[in-house]
């Protein structure tokens, strides 16, 4: 699905977008032929995004207040739902994550569907019908936004992350445009100083939150909705000076996802990190 297909059904709010959001709501409408058979997976995806927000993803200047974030999902009898978010402050890039998640949770990638059919062989008829986003979702409307303060972003669409002055890019090997895709290189996240890089991080919880965001397509453009997103792995290892490093292997989504992960790993201190590509 090309990004322009999403653009044809996506309606943003009138006027500029706040730099940090205290509240937002997204209304999703369904085709009359859609029976809502994947409702449970949608609810799971929303819980996963809420957990990630509480871990510090998309928090940036409001990282200390990350635990205030909450998401609610209200189903409509008229075929659809409203996703509502509240927080002390969420960077406007969270809207991109939410829109991408909505698209991916209503779509079965063609490659995945064909792989499942091949695996099942003669039993392939038992597979549920493939979900196609453009046939299921008829409208996505960002219905209301409330900013934390009067500051505004320069955002004009909702499928591209913006690395504005709020986004701290770690030093090292990341490309200048962090919205480009990684090709599966092994990335190492380490501190610049002699102090431990991740003294307060719950590494297992952050790994889980990050990989679930990847599974929901939050760090992959909707233009790649029919592609496999890779099978990223994270693990900790000791460097030569006994500091801990985090290794991200086989990551194939946008580098921006690594930037968000690094900020969470460092407790909101991404400027003190270096990201390198292992030779």
PDB file of C-alpha atoms in Angstrom:
ATOM      1  CA  UNK A   1       0.000   0.000   0.000  1.00  0.00           C
ATOM      2  CA  UNK A   2       1.426   3.363  -0.989  1.00  0.00           C
ATOM      3  CA  UNK A   3       1.444   6.267   1.404  1.00  0.00           C
ATOM      4  CA  UNK A   4      -0.976   8.171  -0.832  1.00  0.00           C
ATOM      5  CA  UNK A   5      -3.635   5.520  -0.152  1.00  0.00           C
ATOM      6  CA  UNK A   6      -3.421   6.317   3.538  1.00  0.00           C
ATOM      7  CA  UNK A   7      -3.463  10.026   2.770  1.00  0.00           C
ATOM      8  CA  UNK A   8      -6.741   9.610   0.884  1.00  0.00           C
ATOM      9  CA  UNK A   9      -8.598   8.475   4.023  1.00  0.00           C
ATOM     10  CA  UNK A  10      -6.636  10.364   6.693  1.00  0.00           C
ATOM     11  CA  UNK A  11      -7.951  13.694   7.937  1.00  0.00           C
ATOM     12  CA  UNK A  12      -5.813  15.834  10.191  1.00  0.00           C
ATOM     13  CA  UNK A  13      -7.027  18.620  12.425  1.00  0.00           C
ATOM     14  CA  UNK A  14      -7.376  22.131  11.119  1.00  0.00           C
ATOM     15  CA  UNK A  15      -4.464  24.345  12.011  1.00  0.00           C
ATOM     16  CA  UNK A  16      -0.937  23.658  13.230  1.00  0.00           C
ATOM     17  CA  UNK A  17       0.022  20.693  15.424  1.00  0.00           C
ATOM     18  CA  UNK A  18       1.244  21.291  19.000  1.00  0.00           C
ATOM     19  CA  UNK A  19       4.862  20.460  19.732  1.00  0.00           C
ATOM     20  CA  UNK A  20       3.835  18.379  22.760  1.00  0.00           C
ATOM     21  CA  UNK A  21       0.416  16.846  23.224  1.00  0.00           C
ATOM     22  CA  UNK A  22      -1.522  16.582  26.454  1.00  0.00           C
ATOM     23  CA  UNK A  23      -4.366  14.779  24.734  1.00  0.00           C
ATOM     24  CA  UNK A  24      -5.329  13.468  21.316  1.00  0.00           C
ATOM     25  CA  UNK A  25      -8.119  11.392  19.808  1.00  0.00           C
ATOM     26  CA  UNK A  26      -8.180   9.403  16.566  1.00  0.00           C
ATOM     27  CA  UNK A  27     -11.476   8.201  15.084  1.00  0.00           C
ATOM     28  CA  UNK A  28     -11.350   5.113  12.844  1.00  0.00           C
ATOM     29  CA  UNK A  29     -14.200   4.095  10.563  1.00  0.00           C
ATOM     30  CA  UNK A  30     -14.744   0.624   9.099  1.00  0.00           C
ATOM     31  CA  UNK A  31     -16.220  -0.710   5.908  1.00  0.00           C
ATOM     32  CA  UNK A  32     -19.699  -2.171   6.370  1.00  0.00           C
ATOM     33  CA  UNK A  33     -18.366  -5.530   5.148  1.00  0.00           C
ATOM     34  CA  UNK A  34     -15.768  -5.797   7.917  1.00  0.00           C
ATOM     35  CA  UNK A  35     -16.793  -8.041  10.803  1.00  0.00           C
ATOM     36  CA  UNK A  36     -14.141  -6.943  13.316  1.00  0.00           C
ATOM     37  CA  UNK A  37     -12.615 -10.367  13.707  1.00  0.00           C
ATOM     38  CA  UNK A  38      -9.245  -8.977  14.812  1.00  0.00           C
ATOM     39  CA  UNK A  39     -10.583  -6.828  17.655  1.00  0.00           C
ATOM     40  CA  UNK A  40      -8.452  -8.645  20.227  1.00  0.00           C
ATOM     41  CA  UNK A  41      -5.228  -7.966  18.322  1.00  0.00           C
ATOM     42  CA  UNK A  42      -6.147  -4.274  18.076  1.00  0.00           C
ATOM     43  CA  UNK A  43      -6.724  -4.092  21.826  1.00  0.00           C
ATOM     44  CA  UNK A  44      -3.386  -5.837  22.393  1.00  0.00           C
ATOM     45  CA  UNK A  45      -1.633  -3.374  20.092  1.00  0.00           C
ATOM     46  CA  UNK A  46      -3.086  -0.395  21.939  1.00  0.00           C
ATOM     47  CA  UNK A  47      -1.934  -1.844  25.275  1.00  0.00           C
ATOM     48  CA  UNK A  48       1.531  -2.358  23.800  1.00  0.00           C
ATOM     49  CA  UNK A  49       1.696   1.265  22.654  1.00  0.00           C
ATOM     50  CA  UNK A  50       0.539   2.460  26.077  1.00  0.00           C
ATOM     51  CA  UNK A  51       3.271   0.394  27.765  1.00  0.00           C
ATOM     52  CA  UNK A  52       5.865   1.890  25.410  1.00  0.00           C
ATOM     53  CA  UNK A  53       4.682   5.438  26.149  1.00  0.00           C
ATOM     54  CA  UNK A  54       4.962   4.762  29.868  1.00  0.00           C
ATOM     55  CA  UNK A  55       8.487   3.461  29.282  1.00  0.00           C
ATOM     56  CA  UNK A  56       9.420   6.813  27.733  1.00  0.00           C
ATOM     57  CA  UNK A  57       8.963   6.402  23.991  1.00  0.00           C
ATOM     58  CA  UNK A  58       7.910   9.715  22.382  1.00  0.00           C
ATOM     59  CA  UNK A  59       8.275  11.550  25.718  1.00  0.00           C
ATOM     60  CA  UNK A  60      11.488  13.582  25.227  1.00  0.00           C
ATOM     61  CA  UNK A  61      11.208  16.781  27.299  1.00  0.00           C
ATOM     62  CA  UNK A  62       8.502  15.118  29.383  1.00  0.00           C
ATOM     63  CA  UNK A  63      10.494  11.949  30.052  1.00  0.00           C
ATOM     64  CA  UNK A  64      10.302  12.326  33.865  1.00  0.00           C
ATOM     65  CA  UNK A  65       6.485  12.299  33.626  1.00  0.00           C
ATOM     66  CA  UNK A  66       6.288   9.337  31.218  1.00  0.00           C
ATOM     67  CA  UNK A  67       4.269   7.168  33.612  1.00  0.00           C
ATOM     68  CA  UNK A  68       1.254   9.475  33.268  1.00  0.00           C
ATOM     69  CA  UNK A  69       0.570   8.333  29.691  1.00  0.00           C
ATOM     70  CA  UNK A  70      -2.621   6.380  29.089  1.00  0.00           C
ATOM     71  CA  UNK A  71      -4.567   5.120  26.075  1.00  0.00           C
ATOM     72  CA  UNK A  72      -8.214   4.143  25.868  1.00  0.00           C
ATOM     73  CA  UNK A  73     -10.115   2.396  23.104  1.00  0.00           C
ATOM     74  CA  UNK A  74     -13.844   2.969  22.662  1.00  0.00           C
ATOM     75  CA  UNK A  75     -15.646   0.746  20.168  1.00  0.00           C
ATOM     76  CA  UNK A  76     -18.517   2.223  18.213  1.00  0.00           C
ATOM     77  CA  UNK A  77     -21.637   0.259  17.291  1.00  0.00           C
ATOM     78  CA  UNK A  78     -21.433   2.007  13.913  1.00  0.00           C
ATOM     79  CA  UNK A  79     -18.303   0.010  12.965  1.00  0.00           C
ATOM     80  CA  UNK A  80     -15.176   1.670  14.213  1.00  0.00           C
ATOM     81  CA  UNK A  81     -13.450   2.957  17.313  1.00  0.00           C
ATOM     82  CA  UNK A  82     -11.932   6.013  18.943  1.00  0.00           C
ATOM     83  CA  UNK A  83      -8.389   5.891  20.292  1.00  0.00           C
ATOM     84  CA  UNK A  84      -7.796   8.497  22.989  1.00  0.00           C
ATOM     85  CA  UNK A  85      -4.462   9.359  24.576  1.00  0.00           C
ATOM     86  CA  UNK A  86      -3.691  11.436  27.663  1.00  0.00           C
ATOM     87  CA  UNK A  87      -0.289  12.342  29.095  1.00  0.00           C
ATOM     88  CA  UNK A  88       1.692  15.082  30.762  1.00  0.00           C
ATOM     89  CA  UNK A  89       3.345  15.518  27.382  1.00  0.00           C
ATOM     90  CA  UNK A  90       3.889  13.445  24.241  1.00  0.00           C
ATOM     91  CA  UNK A  91       5.992  14.637  21.323  1.00  0.00           C
ATOM     92  CA  UNK A  92       3.920  15.071  18.156  1.00  0.00           C
ATOM     93  CA  UNK A  93       5.758  12.113  16.551  1.00  0.00           C
ATOM     94  CA  UNK A  94       3.451   9.900  18.621  1.00  0.00           C
ATOM     95  CA  UNK A  95       0.739  10.653  16.056  1.00  0.00           C
ATOM     96  CA  UNK A  96       2.832   8.959  13.355  1.00  0.00           C
ATOM     97  CA  UNK A  97       3.275   5.900  15.567  1.00  0.00           C
ATOM     98  CA  UNK A  98      -0.466   5.705  16.267  1.00  0.00           C
ATOM     99  CA  UNK A  99      -1.498   6.076  12.620  1.00  0.00           C
ATOM    100  CA  UNK A 100       1.042   3.459  11.478  1.00  0.00           C
ATOM    101  CA  UNK A 101      -0.103   1.080  14.201  1.00  0.00           C
ATOM    102  CA  UNK A 102      -3.730   1.452  13.123  1.00  0.00           C
ATOM    103  CA  UNK A 103      -2.814   0.684   9.512  1.00  0.00           C
ATOM    104  CA  UNK A 104      -0.701  -2.362  10.340  1.00  0.00           C
ATOM    105  CA  UNK A 105      -3.161  -3.883  12.808  1.00  0.00           C
ATOM    106  CA  UNK A 106      -5.760  -3.941  10.015  1.00  0.00           C
ATOM    107  CA  UNK A 107      -3.532  -5.529   7.396  1.00  0.00           C
ATOM    108  CA  UNK A 108      -1.979  -8.933   6.784  1.00  0.00           C
ATOM    109  CA  UNK A 109       1.278  -8.492   4.846  1.00  0.00           C
ATOM    110  CA  UNK A 110       1.081 -10.320   1.543  1.00  0.00           C
ATOM    111  CA  UNK A 111       4.458 -11.968   2.095  1.00  0.00           C
ATOM    112  CA  UNK A 112       3.383 -13.277   5.504  1.00  0.00           C
ATOM    113  CA  UNK A 113       0.093 -14.585   4.150  1.00  0.00           C
ATOM    114  CA  UNK A 114       1.766 -16.397   1.261  1.00  0.00           C
ATOM    115  CA  UNK A 115       4.354 -17.880   3.629  1.00  0.00           C
ATOM    116  CA  UNK A 116       1.614 -19.194   5.918  1.00  0.00           C
ATOM    117  CA  UNK A 117      -0.206 -20.736   2.953  1.00  0.00           C
ATOM    118  CA  UNK A 118       2.953 -22.469   1.796  1.00  0.00           C
ATOM    119  CA  UNK A 119       3.598 -23.819   5.289  1.00  0.00           C
ATOM    120  CA  UNK A 120       0.084 -25.218   5.655  1.00  0.00           C
ATOM    121  CA  UNK A 121       0.047 -26.740   2.191  1.00  0.00           C
ATOM    122  CA  UNK A 122      -3.178 -28.704   1.720  1.00  0.00           C
ATOM    123  CA  UNK A 123      -4.575 -27.163   4.918  1.00  0.00           C
ATOM    124  CA  UNK A 124      -4.181 -23.598   3.648  1.00  0.00           C
ATOM    125  CA  UNK A 125      -7.970 -23.265   3.339  1.00  0.00           C
ATOM    126  CA  UNK A 126      -8.091 -23.139   7.141  1.00  0.00           C
ATOM    127  CA  UNK A 127      -6.384 -19.735   7.139  1.00  0.00           C
ATOM    128  CA  UNK A 128      -8.650 -16.777   7.871  1.00  0.00           C
ATOM    129  CA  UNK A 129      -9.205 -14.373   5.010  1.00  0.00           C
ATOM    130  CA  UNK A 130      -6.344 -11.948   4.521  1.00  0.00           C
ATOM    131  CA  UNK A 131      -6.995  -8.476   5.914  1.00  0.00           C
ATOM    132  CA  UNK A 132      -6.310  -5.649   3.479  1.00  0.00           C
ATOM    133  CA  UNK A 133      -6.147  -2.224   5.087  1.00  0.00           C
ATOM    134  CA  UNK A 134      -7.580  -0.332   2.131  1.00  0.00           C
ATOM    135  CA  UNK A 135     -10.607  -2.668   2.138  1.00  0.00           C
ATOM    136  CA  UNK A 136     -11.206  -2.524   5.895  1.00  0.00           C
ATOM    137  CA  UNK A 137     -10.580   1.040   7.078  1.00  0.00           C
ATOM    138  CA  UNK A 138     -12.561   3.762   5.342  1.00  0.00           C
ATOM    139  CA  UNK A 139     -11.501   6.759   7.426  1.00  0.00           C
ATOM    140  CA  UNK A 140      -8.956   7.874  10.007  1.00  0.00           C
ATOM    141  CA  UNK A 141      -9.618  11.244  11.551  1.00  0.00           C
ATOM    142  CA  UNK A 142      -7.405  12.955  14.090  1.00  0.00           C
ATOM    143  CA  UNK A 143     -10.371  14.470  15.820  1.00  0.00           C
ATOM    144  CA  UNK A 144      -8.953  16.534  18.625  1.00  0.00           C
ATOM    145  CA  UNK A 145      -5.593  17.709  19.901  1.00  0.00           C
ATOM    146  CA  UNK A 146      -4.733  19.557  23.076  1.00  0.00           C
ATOM    147  CA  UNK A 147      -1.229  20.889  23.434  1.00  0.00           C
ATOM    148  CA  UNK A 148       0.771  21.131  26.623  1.00  0.00           C
ATOM    149  CA  UNK A 149       1.559  24.766  25.845  1.00  0.00           C
ATOM    150  CA  UNK A 150       1.495  27.225  22.940  1.00  0.00           C
ATOM    151  CA  UNK A 151       4.517  25.794  21.119  1.00  0.00           C
ATOM    152  CA  UNK A 152       3.811  24.383  17.654  1.00  0.00           C
ATOM    153  CA  UNK A 153       5.480  21.852  15.377  1.00  0.00           C
ATOM    154  CA  UNK A 154       6.088  22.160  11.655  1.00  0.00           C
ATOM    155  CA  UNK A 155       4.255  18.890  10.975  1.00  0.00           C
ATOM    156  CA  UNK A 156       2.108  18.734   7.835  1.00  0.00           C
ATOM    157  CA  UNK A 157       1.507  14.987   7.456  1.00  0.00           C
ATOM    158  CA  UNK A 158       1.255  11.944   9.680  1.00  0.00           C
ATOM    159  CA  UNK A 159       3.451   9.247   8.136  1.00  0.00           C
ATOM    160  CA  UNK A 160       6.927  10.759   8.509  1.00  0.00           C
ATOM    161  CA  UNK A 161       8.813  11.264  11.758  1.00  0.00           C
ATOM    162  CA  UNK A 162      10.287  14.727  12.204  1.00  0.00           C
ATOM    163  CA  UNK A 163      13.641  14.974  13.954  1.00  0.00           C
ATOM    164  CA  UNK A 164      13.126  18.505  15.256  1.00  0.00           C
ATOM    165  CA  UNK A 165      15.152  20.210  17.971  1.00  0.00           C
ATOM    166  CA  UNK A 166      13.414  18.137  20.667  1.00  0.00           C
ATOM    167  CA  UNK A 167      14.832  14.894  19.278  1.00  0.00           C
ATOM    168  CA  UNK A 168      18.349  14.207  20.555  1.00  0.00           C
ATOM    169  CA  UNK A 169      20.328  12.119  18.072  1.00  0.00           C
ATOM    170  CA  UNK A 170      23.155  10.126  19.713  1.00  0.00           C
ATOM    171  CA  UNK A 171      26.639  10.510  18.306  1.00  0.00           C
ATOM    172  CA  UNK A 172      28.108   7.875  16.027  1.00  0.00           C
ATOM    173  CA  UNK A 173      27.144   6.142  12.823  1.00  0.00           C
ATOM    174  CA  UNK A 174      23.485   7.032  12.344  1.00  0.00           C
ATOM    175  CA  UNK A 175      22.678   8.637   8.967  1.00  0.00           C
ATOM    176  CA  UNK A 176      21.785  12.308   8.798  1.00  0.00           C
ATOM    177  CA  UNK A 177      18.232  11.314   7.860  1.00  0.00           C
ATOM    178  CA  UNK A 178      17.113   8.976  10.636  1.00  0.00           C
ATOM    179  CA  UNK A 179      13.885   8.169   8.772  1.00  0.00           C
ATOM    180  CA  UNK A 180      15.861   5.986   6.346  1.00  0.00           C
ATOM    181  CA  UNK A 181      15.740   2.235   6.904  1.00  0.00           C
ATOM    182  CA  UNK A 182      18.435   0.151   8.511  1.00  0.00           C
ATOM    183  CA  UNK A 183      19.488  -2.858   6.443  1.00  0.00           C
ATOM    184  CA  UNK A 184      20.014  -5.270   9.310  1.00  0.00           C
ATOM    185  CA  UNK A 185      23.460  -4.088  10.401  1.00  0.00           C
ATOM    186  CA  UNK A 186      24.451  -4.880  13.974  1.00  0.00           C
ATOM    187  CA  UNK A 187      24.132  -1.638  15.957  1.00  0.00           C
ATOM    188  CA  UNK A 188      25.826  -1.059  19.309  1.00  0.00           C
ATOM    189  CA  UNK A 189      24.500   1.481  21.801  1.00  0.00           C
ATOM    190  CA  UNK A 190      27.084   2.579  24.382  1.00  0.00           C
ATOM    191  CA  UNK A 191      27.813   5.527  26.683  1.00  0.00           C
ATOM    192  CA  UNK A 192      30.367   8.209  25.857  1.00  0.00           C
ATOM    193  CA  UNK A 193      31.557   8.576  29.450  1.00  0.00           C
ATOM    194  CA  UNK A 194      33.153   6.178  31.917  1.00  0.00           C
ATOM    195  CA  UNK A 195      29.936   5.914  33.929  1.00  0.00           C
ATOM    196  CA  UNK A 196      27.548   3.001  33.289  1.00  0.00           C
ATOM    197  CA  UNK A 197      25.340   3.751  30.292  1.00  0.00           C
ATOM    198  CA  UNK A 198      22.087   2.309  31.563  1.00  0.00           C
ATOM    199  CA  UNK A 199      22.104   2.394  35.374  1.00  0.00           C
ATOM    200  CA  UNK A 200      18.336   2.674  35.826  1.00  0.00           C
ATOM    201  CA  UNK A 201      16.988   0.924  32.728  1.00  0.00           C
ATOM    202  CA  UNK A 202      14.819  -2.172  32.901  1.00  0.00           C
ATOM    203  CA  UNK A 203      16.438  -3.711  29.850  1.00  0.00           C
ATOM    204  CA  UNK A 204      14.004  -6.606  29.507  1.00  0.00           C
ATOM    205  CA  UNK A 205      10.969  -4.314  29.664  1.00  0.00           C
ATOM    206  CA  UNK A 206      12.452  -1.845  27.173  1.00  0.00           C
ATOM    207  CA  UNK A 207      13.392  -4.635  24.778  1.00  0.00           C
ATOM    208  CA  UNK A 208       9.838  -5.957  24.940  1.00  0.00           C
ATOM    209  CA  UNK A 209       8.321  -2.494  24.409  1.00  0.00           C
ATOM    210  CA  UNK A 210      10.617  -1.749  21.474  1.00  0.00           C
ATOM    211  CA  UNK A 211      10.043  -5.056  19.692  1.00  0.00           C
ATOM    212  CA  UNK A 212       6.284  -4.778  20.124  1.00  0.00           C
ATOM    213  CA  UNK A 213       6.357  -1.312  18.534  1.00  0.00           C
ATOM    214  CA  UNK A 214       8.338  -2.835  15.666  1.00  0.00           C
ATOM    215  CA  UNK A 215       5.782  -5.646  15.318  1.00  0.00           C
ATOM    216  CA  UNK A 216       3.010  -3.029  15.104  1.00  0.00           C
ATOM    217  CA  UNK A 217       4.823  -1.259  12.267  1.00  0.00           C
ATOM    218  CA  UNK A 218       5.409   1.947  14.237  1.00  0.00           C
ATOM    219  CA  UNK A 219       8.919   2.413  12.830  1.00  0.00           C
ATOM    220  CA  UNK A 220       8.119   1.392   9.254  1.00  0.00           C
ATOM    221  CA  UNK A 221       6.451   3.550   6.614  1.00  0.00           C
ATOM    222  CA  UNK A 222       3.019   2.375   5.473  1.00  0.00           C
ATOM    223  CA  UNK A 223       4.512   2.218   1.974  1.00  0.00           C
ATOM    224  CA  UNK A 224       6.219  -0.974   3.221  1.00  0.00           C
ATOM    225  CA  UNK A 225       3.101  -2.478   4.765  1.00  0.00           C
ATOM    226  CA  UNK A 226       3.350  -5.642   2.663  1.00  0.00           C
ATOM    227  CA  UNK A 227       6.983  -6.322   3.570  1.00  0.00           C
ATOM    228  CA  UNK A 228       8.435  -8.306   6.444  1.00  0.00           C
ATOM    229  CA  UNK A 229       9.783  -5.935   9.083  1.00  0.00           C
ATOM    230  CA  UNK A 230      12.744  -8.076  10.047  1.00  0.00           C
ATOM    231  CA  UNK A 231      13.257 -10.013  13.242  1.00  0.00           C
ATOM    232  CA  UNK A 232      15.290  -7.711  15.450  1.00  0.00           C
ATOM    233  CA  UNK A 233      17.047  -8.979  18.556  1.00  0.00           C
ATOM    234  CA  UNK A 234      18.541  -7.087  21.488  1.00  0.00           C
ATOM    235  CA  UNK A 235      21.115  -8.223  24.004  1.00  0.00           C
ATOM    236  CA  UNK A 236      23.497  -6.708  26.535  1.00  0.00           C
ATOM    237  CA  UNK A 237      27.208  -7.352  26.580  1.00  0.00           C
ATOM    238  CA  UNK A 238      30.236  -6.071  28.480  1.00  0.00           C
ATOM    239  CA  UNK A 239      32.673  -3.779  26.693  1.00  0.00           C
ATOM    240  CA  UNK A 240      36.432  -3.909  27.224  1.00  0.00           C
ATOM    241  CA  UNK A 241      36.171  -1.295  29.992  1.00  0.00           C
ATOM    242  CA  UNK A 242      33.429  -3.347  31.746  1.00  0.00           C
ATOM    243  CA  UNK A 243      30.667  -0.974  30.732  1.00  0.00           C
ATOM    244  CA  UNK A 244      27.432  -2.441  29.415  1.00  0.00           C
ATOM    245  CA  UNK A 245      26.590  -2.093  25.741  1.00  0.00           C
ATOM    246  CA  UNK A 246      23.268  -2.843  24.097  1.00  0.00           C
ATOM    247  CA  UNK A 247      23.460  -4.619  20.761  1.00  0.00           C
ATOM    248  CA  UNK A 248      20.594  -4.440  18.268  1.00  0.00           C
ATOM    249  CA  UNK A 249      20.847  -7.115  15.607  1.00  0.00           C
ATOM    250  CA  UNK A 250      18.891  -7.605  12.362  1.00  0.00           C
ATOM    251  CA  UNK A 251      16.886  -4.389  12.701  1.00  0.00           C
ATOM    252  CA  UNK A 252      15.314  -3.414   9.371  1.00  0.00           C
ATOM    253  CA  UNK A 253      13.018  -0.520  10.189  1.00  0.00           C
ATOM    254  CA  UNK A 254      13.746   3.204  10.339  1.00  0.00           C
ATOM    255  CA  UNK A 255      16.754   4.370  12.341  1.00  0.00           C
ATOM    256  CA  UNK A 256      14.388   6.692  14.167  1.00  0.00           C
ATOM    257  CA  UNK A 257      13.228   3.696  16.185  1.00  0.00           C
ATOM    258  CA  UNK A 258      16.772   3.250  17.490  1.00  0.00           C
ATOM    259  CA  UNK A 259      16.853   6.929  18.489  1.00  0.00           C
ATOM    260  CA  UNK A 260      13.679   6.485  20.561  1.00  0.00           C
ATOM    261  CA  UNK A 261      15.058   3.280  22.082  1.00  0.00           C
ATOM    262  CA  UNK A 262      18.357   4.969  22.982  1.00  0.00           C
ATOM    263  CA  UNK A 263      16.561   7.785  24.783  1.00  0.00           C
ATOM    264  CA  UNK A 264      14.633   5.277  26.890  1.00  0.00           C
ATOM    265  CA  UNK A 265      17.700   3.151  27.608  1.00  0.00           C
ATOM    266  CA  UNK A 266      19.596   6.209  28.848  1.00  0.00           C
ATOM    267  CA  UNK A 267      16.783   7.515  31.036  1.00  0.00           C
ATOM    268  CA  UNK A 268      16.205  10.519  28.783  1.00  0.00           C
ATOM    269  CA  UNK A 269      19.899  11.275  28.322  1.00  0.00           C
ATOM    270  CA  UNK A 270      20.450  10.212  24.717  1.00  0.00           C
ATOM    271  CA  UNK A 271      23.109  12.878  24.184  1.00  0.00           C
ATOM    272  CA  UNK A 272      25.432  10.792  26.353  1.00  0.00           C
ATOM    273  CA  UNK A 273      25.266   7.797  24.009  1.00  0.00           C
ATOM    274  CA  UNK A 274      27.082   6.683  20.887  1.00  0.00           C
ATOM    275  CA  UNK A 275      25.563   4.345  18.321  1.00  0.00           C
ATOM    276  CA  UNK A 276      28.002   2.462  16.136  1.00  0.00           C
ATOM    277  CA  UNK A 277      27.744  -0.107  13.365  1.00  0.00           C
ATOM    278  CA  UNK A 278      29.733  -3.238  14.117  1.00  0.00           C
ATOM    279  CA  UNK A 279      32.242  -4.158  11.433  1.00  0.00           C
TER     280      UNK A 279
END
